[in-house]
Each structure stands twice: as C-alpha cells, then as structure tokens.
XYZ file of C-alpha atoms in Angstrom:
435
model
C 34.446 64.574 -51.406
C 36.108 67.975 -51.409
C 38.534 68.570 -48.576
C 39.738 71.814 -47.061
C 43.482 72.251 -47.198
C 45.287 73.959 -44.328
C 46.904 77.186 -45.512
C 49.976 76.684 -43.312
C 52.566 73.877 -43.328
C 51.869 71.357 -40.554
C 55.145 72.070 -38.790
C 54.149 75.735 -38.504
C 50.714 74.757 -37.206
C 52.402 72.549 -34.588
C 54.746 75.370 -33.585
C 51.857 77.779 -33.141
C 49.933 75.194 -31.134
C 52.915 74.651 -28.865
C 53.385 78.390 -28.306
C 49.694 78.802 -27.459
C 49.827 75.753 -25.182
C 52.808 77.119 -23.241
C 50.768 80.215 -22.350
C 47.650 78.175 -21.672
C 49.568 76.236 -19.035
C 50.073 79.458 -17.084
C 46.437 80.533 -16.980
C 44.385 80.555 -13.809
C 41.573 78.114 -13.161
C 39.095 80.979 -13.583
C 40.510 81.866 -17.004
C 40.279 78.267 -18.178
C 36.747 77.832 -16.843
C 35.642 81.036 -18.600
C 37.105 79.655 -21.822
C 35.236 76.363 -21.363
C 31.971 78.227 -20.762
C 32.628 80.301 -23.899
C 33.108 77.076 -25.876
C 29.759 75.742 -24.642
C 27.970 78.965 -25.585
C 29.610 79.066 -29.010
C 28.619 75.463 -29.726
C 25.017 76.223 -28.744
C 24.989 79.243 -31.054
C 26.361 77.137 -33.910
C 23.987 74.229 -33.278
C 22.169 74.498 -36.627
C 25.400 74.860 -38.608
C 26.962 71.840 -36.865
C 23.913 69.613 -37.344
C 23.574 70.642 -41.001
C 27.234 69.824 -41.572
C 26.685 66.425 -39.999
C 23.690 65.715 -42.228
C 25.909 66.468 -45.233
C 28.614 64.161 -43.859
C 26.108 61.376 -43.299
C 24.642 61.714 -46.795
C 28.104 61.607 -48.376
C 29.086 58.637 -46.218
C 26.007 56.655 -47.265
C 26.775 57.386 -50.904
C 30.267 55.993 -50.364
C 28.935 52.831 -48.709
C 29.957 53.489 -45.101
C 29.736 50.503 -42.744
C 26.690 50.498 -40.474
C 28.626 50.683 -37.138
C 30.742 53.585 -38.394
C 27.639 55.376 -39.646
C 26.050 55.174 -36.193
C 29.171 56.730 -34.696
C 29.152 59.450 -37.337
C 25.579 60.569 -36.707
C 25.343 63.668 -34.504
C 21.752 64.459 -33.616
C 20.234 67.043 -31.273
C 20.537 64.694 -28.280
C 24.186 63.807 -28.863
C 25.132 67.448 -29.381
C 23.192 68.529 -26.300
C 24.907 65.865 -24.196
C 28.321 66.828 -25.569
C 27.758 70.477 -24.659
C 26.566 69.434 -21.194
C 29.815 67.467 -20.916
C 31.789 70.629 -21.690
C 30.103 72.422 -18.809
C 30.724 69.428 -16.536
C 34.448 69.659 -17.312
C 34.325 73.289 -16.237
C 33.005 72.200 -12.839
C 35.828 69.729 -12.242
C 38.787 70.508 -10.032
C 41.746 71.974 -11.900
C 44.356 69.195 -12.180
C 47.238 71.605 -12.812
C 49.428 73.007 -10.033
C 48.636 70.357 -7.430
C 51.449 69.725 -4.941
C 51.904 65.954 -4.760
C 55.088 66.002 -2.652
C 56.239 68.792 -0.326
C 59.422 67.719 1.409
C 62.284 69.294 3.333
C 65.491 67.704 2.045
C 67.499 69.687 4.590
C 66.986 72.952 6.390
C 66.271 75.553 3.702
C 66.302 72.973 0.878
C 62.717 72.261 -0.192
C 61.441 69.829 -2.820
C 58.002 69.908 -4.439
C 56.416 67.664 -7.030
C 53.770 69.664 -8.875
C 51.350 68.623 -11.608
C 51.640 70.333 -14.991
C 50.243 69.961 -18.531
C 51.717 67.497 -20.998
C 51.994 70.180 -23.692
C 50.422 69.345 -27.070
C 48.095 66.419 -27.751
C 47.644 64.871 -31.174
C 44.224 63.213 -31.398
C 43.343 61.088 -34.423
C 39.830 59.674 -34.487
C 37.326 58.060 -36.849
C 33.741 59.296 -37.147
C 32.238 60.434 -33.789
C 32.502 64.220 -34.331
C 31.351 64.871 -30.769
C 34.713 63.462 -29.687
C 36.255 66.746 -30.839
C 34.072 68.598 -28.338
C 35.013 66.317 -25.440
C 38.704 66.379 -26.280
C 38.998 70.144 -26.592
C 37.239 70.808 -23.272
C 39.544 68.382 -21.462
C 42.615 69.795 -23.202
C 41.784 73.379 -22.199
C 41.029 72.422 -18.588
C 44.311 70.485 -18.302
C 46.302 73.297 -19.940
C 47.166 71.445 -23.147
C 47.098 72.440 -26.777
C 45.466 69.981 -29.157
C 45.801 69.055 -32.817
C 42.738 67.153 -34.037
C 42.493 64.872 -37.052
C 39.047 63.453 -37.631
C 38.170 60.856 -40.241
C 37.275 61.999 -43.755
C 33.686 60.897 -43.138
C 33.303 63.569 -40.406
C 35.240 66.404 -42.046
C 32.347 68.867 -42.382
C 31.091 68.186 -38.855
C 34.536 68.590 -37.282
C 35.197 71.770 -39.260
C 31.942 73.323 -38.024
C 32.670 72.259 -34.443
C 36.243 73.592 -34.404
C 35.124 76.819 -36.085
C 32.628 77.395 -33.266
C 35.199 76.495 -30.610
C 37.748 78.932 -32.014
C 35.129 81.677 -32.191
C 34.285 81.050 -28.548
C 37.934 81.110 -27.487
C 38.626 84.340 -29.395
C 36.954 86.312 -26.604
C 38.855 84.633 -23.758
C 42.363 84.428 -22.331
C 42.970 81.220 -24.316
C 44.643 81.699 -27.689
C 42.484 79.933 -30.344
C 45.735 78.594 -31.839
C 45.725 76.111 -28.945
C 43.120 74.167 -30.952
C 43.887 73.042 -34.513
C 42.127 70.789 -37.016
C 43.893 68.785 -39.726
C 41.910 67.906 -42.817
C 43.815 65.479 -45.033
C 44.934 61.870 -44.703
C 48.486 62.835 -45.718
C 48.794 64.985 -42.605
C 48.532 61.934 -40.323
C 51.986 60.587 -41.194
C 53.432 64.079 -40.994
C 51.865 64.602 -37.569
C 53.363 61.332 -36.313
C 56.841 62.643 -37.137
C 56.507 65.823 -35.057
C 57.946 64.453 -31.822
C 59.599 67.836 -31.183
C 56.226 69.556 -30.916
C 53.651 66.885 -29.989
C 53.854 65.177 -26.591
C 51.168 62.487 -26.803
C 49.232 60.814 -29.616
C 45.788 59.409 -28.858
C 44.324 57.346 -31.726
C 40.652 56.345 -31.655
C 39.768 53.891 -34.386
C 40.115 50.357 -35.648
C 42.626 47.843 -34.363
C 44.670 48.071 -37.570
C 44.702 51.859 -37.449
C 45.869 52.037 -33.835
C 48.657 49.564 -34.592
C 49.637 51.633 -37.628
C 49.967 54.714 -35.419
C 51.981 52.858 -32.791
C 54.389 51.520 -35.413
C 54.936 54.845 -37.178
C 55.793 57.328 -34.460
C 58.325 58.020 -31.731
C 55.726 60.021 -29.838
C 54.133 58.180 -26.876
C 50.786 56.649 -27.893
C 47.808 56.199 -25.581
C 44.769 54.272 -26.693
C 43.036 51.004 -27.272
C 42.610 48.898 -30.342
C 39.790 46.346 -30.091
C 36.887 46.558 -27.676
C 36.065 42.862 -27.330
C 34.045 42.863 -24.115
C 32.494 39.825 -22.398
C 29.601 39.261 -20.019
C 29.768 36.083 -17.929
C 26.489 34.810 -16.446
C 27.492 32.691 -13.468
C 25.624 29.689 -12.031
C 24.561 31.877 -9.103
C 23.177 34.664 -11.321
C 19.773 36.256 -10.820
C 18.134 35.383 -14.152
C 16.050 38.557 -14.526
C 18.993 40.709 -13.591
C 21.189 38.838 -16.064
C 18.678 39.275 -18.908
C 18.327 43.029 -18.376
C 22.066 43.573 -18.137
C 22.793 41.415 -21.186
C 20.284 43.283 -23.333
C 21.561 46.680 -22.184
C 25.229 45.720 -22.637
C 24.558 44.644 -26.244
C 21.758 46.843 -27.560
C 21.885 50.184 -25.724
C 24.515 51.387 -28.231
C 26.025 48.439 -30.121
C 28.553 50.549 -32.025
C 30.311 51.555 -28.792
C 33.596 49.939 -27.795
C 32.120 49.010 -24.389
C 29.235 46.961 -25.815
C 29.595 43.211 -25.264
C 30.542 40.974 -28.186
C 30.498 37.593 -26.391
C 28.128 36.189 -23.778
C 29.527 33.401 -21.583
C 26.949 31.291 -19.732
C 27.487 28.681 -17.021
C 26.256 25.282 -18.166
C 24.111 24.712 -15.056
C 21.746 27.599 -15.913
C 22.113 27.677 -19.710
C 18.899 25.741 -20.458
C 16.852 28.121 -18.310
C 18.599 31.394 -19.141
C 19.397 31.153 -22.847
C 15.845 30.806 -24.264
C 14.705 33.809 -22.215
C 17.616 36.085 -23.054
C 17.536 34.998 -26.709
C 13.892 36.055 -26.987
C 14.675 39.512 -25.594
C 17.786 39.943 -27.744
C 16.005 38.856 -30.912
C 13.222 41.317 -30.087
C 15.975 43.945 -30.368
C 17.039 42.499 -33.739
C 20.241 40.954 -32.401
C 21.744 38.200 -34.555
C 22.904 35.359 -32.311
C 25.770 32.957 -32.946
C 26.623 30.121 -30.583
C 28.988 27.251 -29.959
C 27.776 23.669 -30.442
C 26.449 23.381 -26.891
C 24.483 26.595 -27.307
C 22.973 25.364 -30.568
C 21.487 22.381 -28.729
C 19.429 24.866 -26.699
C 18.980 27.485 -29.442
C 18.904 25.379 -32.626
C 17.834 28.222 -34.921
C 20.920 30.414 -34.495
C 24.178 30.344 -36.457
C 27.286 28.449 -35.403
C 30.048 30.563 -33.848
C 33.654 30.017 -34.921
C 37.009 31.072 -33.504
C 36.776 34.162 -35.688
C 33.658 35.233 -33.794
C 35.469 35.079 -30.454
C 38.113 37.392 -31.948
C 35.726 39.894 -33.520
C 34.533 43.302 -32.362
C 31.208 43.437 -34.214
C 30.202 46.967 -33.172
C 26.782 45.883 -34.396
C 23.697 43.907 -33.347
C 25.525 40.584 -33.381
C 26.341 38.538 -30.278
C 28.328 35.316 -29.858
C 27.373 32.897 -27.077
C 29.484 30.215 -25.431
C 28.575 27.791 -22.651
C 31.283 27.202 -20.029
C 31.455 24.783 -17.114
C 33.039 27.007 -14.479
C 34.169 30.467 -13.487
C 37.722 29.365 -14.320
C 36.664 28.428 -17.865
C 35.049 31.830 -18.330
C 38.184 33.622 -17.148
C 40.351 31.478 -19.426
C 38.204 32.396 -22.433
C 38.425 36.091 -21.537
C 42.203 35.820 -21.116
C 42.453 34.266 -24.579
C 40.129 36.581 -26.483
C 39.532 39.715 -24.407
C 41.000 43.084 -25.306
C 41.500 44.258 -21.702
C 38.748 46.834 -22.123
C 35.728 45.958 -19.941
C 34.543 42.570 -18.625
C 31.558 41.775 -16.395
C 30.150 38.975 -14.258
C 26.531 38.490 -13.210
C 26.303 36.552 -9.960
C 24.871 36.649 -6.459
C 27.944 34.775 -5.218
C 30.178 37.483 -3.749
C 33.224 35.204 -3.637
C 32.816 34.387 -7.338
C 32.518 38.111 -8.133
C 35.620 38.935 -6.118
C 37.577 36.151 -7.811
C 36.474 37.354 -11.254
C 37.383 40.968 -10.506
C 40.736 39.976 -9.049
C 41.822 37.610 -11.838
C 40.453 39.192 -15.010
C 42.996 41.548 -16.556
C 41.023 44.486 -17.936
C 40.717 48.231 -17.440
C 37.188 47.685 -16.137
C 35.902 44.603 -14.267
C 32.231 44.879 -13.341
C 29.832 42.950 -11.121
C 26.079 42.935 -11.746
C 26.029 45.977 -14.027
C 26.211 46.806 -17.709
C 29.547 47.161 -19.500
C 28.130 50.327 -21.072
C 29.060 52.185 -17.880
C 32.685 52.206 -19.069
C 32.666 55.859 -20.048
C 34.382 58.986 -18.776
C 31.144 60.968 -18.560
C 29.461 58.216 -16.534
C 32.515 57.962 -14.279
C 32.150 61.649 -13.439
C 35.179 62.735 -15.489
C 33.043 65.210 -17.424
C 34.248 63.673 -20.682
C 37.069 61.496 -21.972
C 39.703 61.646 -24.687
C 39.473 57.874 -25.109
C 39.737 54.578 -23.285
C 43.145 53.103 -22.646
C 43.581 49.335 -22.422
C 47.306 49.485 -21.793
C 48.723 48.069 -18.570
C 50.461 51.250 -17.460
C 48.356 54.211 -16.278
C 46.308 56.011 -17.326
C 43.972 53.077 -17.834
C 40.296 52.917 -18.715
C 38.409 56.130 -19.596
C 41.019 58.887 -19.765
C 39.907 62.209 -18.370
C 41.861 65.105 -16.926
C 44.193 62.971 -14.808
C 45.521 61.259 -17.938
C 46.462 64.562 -19.572
C 48.867 65.867 -16.958
C 52.342 64.997 -15.821
C 54.466 66.484 -13.051
C 57.771 68.174 -12.474
C 60.065 68.378 -9.466
C 60.818 71.860 -8.196
C 63.595 72.412 -5.684
C 64.535 75.616 -3.884
C 67.605 76.143 -1.709
C 69.891 78.839 -0.352
C 73.311 78.079 -1.784
C 73.080 74.345 -1.050
C 75.608 72.111 -2.846
C 75.836 68.314 -3.037
C 79.473 68.330 -1.869
C 78.254 69.261 1.628
C 76.530 65.875 1.860
C 79.509 63.701 0.907
C 82.807 62.787 2.511
C 83.912 62.288 6.085
C 81.991 65.265 7.518
C 78.920 64.857 5.339
C 75.724 66.549 6.446
C 72.609 64.389 6.787
C 69.358 64.849 4.891
C 66.268 65.491 6.985
C 63.774 64.141 4.424
C 60.857 65.600 6.384
C 57.460 65.817 4.728
C 55.830 69.215 5.122
C 52.167 70.192 5.250
C-alpha cells in the first residue's frame, strides 16, 4: 500500500503543534465551540470522500488478510460517521474544563492562592483501525485546549487522511490554528514520536496488549491507556434468568470487537442447569462459538472445552468462554486472576451480593444488572472519549475532557516574603478559603 510521507521532519511538526497548542489554551470557550462546530460541518461536507476512503482501506485490508475483529473496527459506515459527528457536537455542548478554580485560598492578608485547571499541552495518540477515533480525539483535544498528533494504523491510512483533511479545512476558518492537529503516516514515525518528550506531554495508545506494552517500554512520556479488555459477566444464584440472558447476549454480541464486550461468562452452579441451555440457545442463534470448562460441558456437551488460554484471551469476536463457579467469592477470585481491570458485571437480585461484588472487584467499571457495553465515554455523557484507561491512578475508565487537563497553582501577593513567616516574630498564615 502506498503511504503519504510528511513533508516536514517530525520534530518540526511537533514544534508547530506545540506552538499552536499554546495559543489554543488561551482561547475563549466560544472560540473553541465555534471551532468544534466548524469541524462537524466540515466532516459532513466531506462525508462522501471519507466513506470512499474507508471503502478503499477496507478493500486493501481484506486483500492483505486482515483479522476479522480488526476489520470490524476499521469499517466506517454512514451510521458510525453520523454518530461520530453527533459526538463532536455533544463535546461542544459540554462545560469548558479549562480555567476552573479548584482552590481559592487566602494564605495571609493580600496573599492569595488559586489552583486553576489548564490544558496538558500536546497529546500523542496512536491507534489501530477505528478511524472514527480520530474524530472523537480531535474534538476532545480542541475543547480541552490541547494540540494533538495522531498516528493511525496503516490499515486506516486513507480514512484518517480524509478525516484530518476535513478537520483542518474546518479549523482554517476559526480562531484555532489547524497546526494544532497533525497526522503521522508511517510506522517509523511511532518510535520517533515516543522520543519527543520535550514537545509531547501525554501518549495514549489504543491497540493490542503487545503494542501498548511496546509503547510503555519505549518512551519517557507519560502513557495513558489499556492493554487487554478481558471483561467478565457473573450470573449469580439470585439472578433473574430472563434479565441475565438479555444482558449476556447484549454484552457479547452487540459489538463483539469492542474492548467492553465480555469474553468470559461465570455462572453460579445452583442455576447453571437452568440458565445455561437457555442462554446457549440465544447465543448460538447469534453465531457465538461457546467454550466451557468440564462442568459446563456436562450441561452443554456439544461445545468445545475451554483451557487456561481461553481465560486469558480477549477474543474481540463471537467467541465466549463459560465457567461454572460455586460462590460469589469464586467468581471474584477468577476475575482477580484473569481480568484486565476494564469492566466487570454481576447479574443478581441480591443487593448485598451486588454491593460486595462492586466493592471487591478491582476494575475501572463494576456494573450491576446491566450490559458491559455501557463502558463508553459517549454513553457516560462525556461526548466522546480518547480511550479507556485501566490503570489504578486517575483518570480511569473512559477518558473524556477531565482526563486531558491538569492544573497549576497561581499565587498573587503584595511584596510578601517567606522570611516574614519564620523566626521568633513569625507571622501566622490565615489559610482561609475564599468564595
């Protein structure tokens, strides 16, 4: 496949992005919202060009033998593009996260401290397939006052190029310098980008487990992201069977290539004989391949045996592993051993069991009686997301605007010096919070 080479050295691109980002951070909310609206309009105008580019990407990917889950992520149809553009407009409606006063405190008379939110600076986003991710990321970056350098996978090069072209055209008529948004086009640029800690403030990788680990091990820039999305659904002994069936089917089949789709179904032994034949029939009607442990095979003898490898695998496809457990504690232990701290769910009418599950399971999302597919920035009301973080430190879960800002302390005085507050006649601090 032919690739488009950037005319400028990457370090110069990064410098220009940083300069544009520094000015973007000073813009008013109105200026940023006008830019976001211009992006939405430009994407609508370029709809045919973007979709045609995606068709070409998909055809080339099939010819190269792309994996089925990756192909599903690559496809950008009318509905996906429409939803992505709607997400851009939703970001425009969100409250501006920049310039918020988090602390306003009198240190002493005339000496005032403020902690105020501000942009991170420049984001480096590296993602596989999913060209609509570029749309989500740029809208969030503009709203939060950040510049962004995008690197999509080779399989989505034409789609991303058409999307970024439209975005830059939209920005060219606004207060936002189009240089705040850049697209890299070659694999070699990834390693070079990871070395630009002077110009890039945060790297967000979206891809396979091995790729995310590669990024983490090859940069000094802070990295935010998740590797595997091994999500579990536990059907408790006190589950409503019909509710459990509907949620299981949705969590697996609604979009199996998504990182928030379940890969393992855990079922309490006391309801397994009643529940499993019913849910298996519905799942198989959706062409789901089932694999189970030995106890499951006694109830569903026609499915394949599940191995330890299955418990460790993110299928991103219509494959589901099933394990029978004897207690809530056993389910939690299995999740602790094999989960990726992404999203875990319990189906039960026992409120105490649900509370215990949600308290003890260590994941960014712990759900009760609802599909794991809700783990999404758009569905959370964030407008969009730059990715889902499974790290322990915040931001955690779907990362929207709040994950793309930091803060700085601003202090104003009138000739105040620290020496006045030390020694025998030291003045005292008032430390009084102000409105």
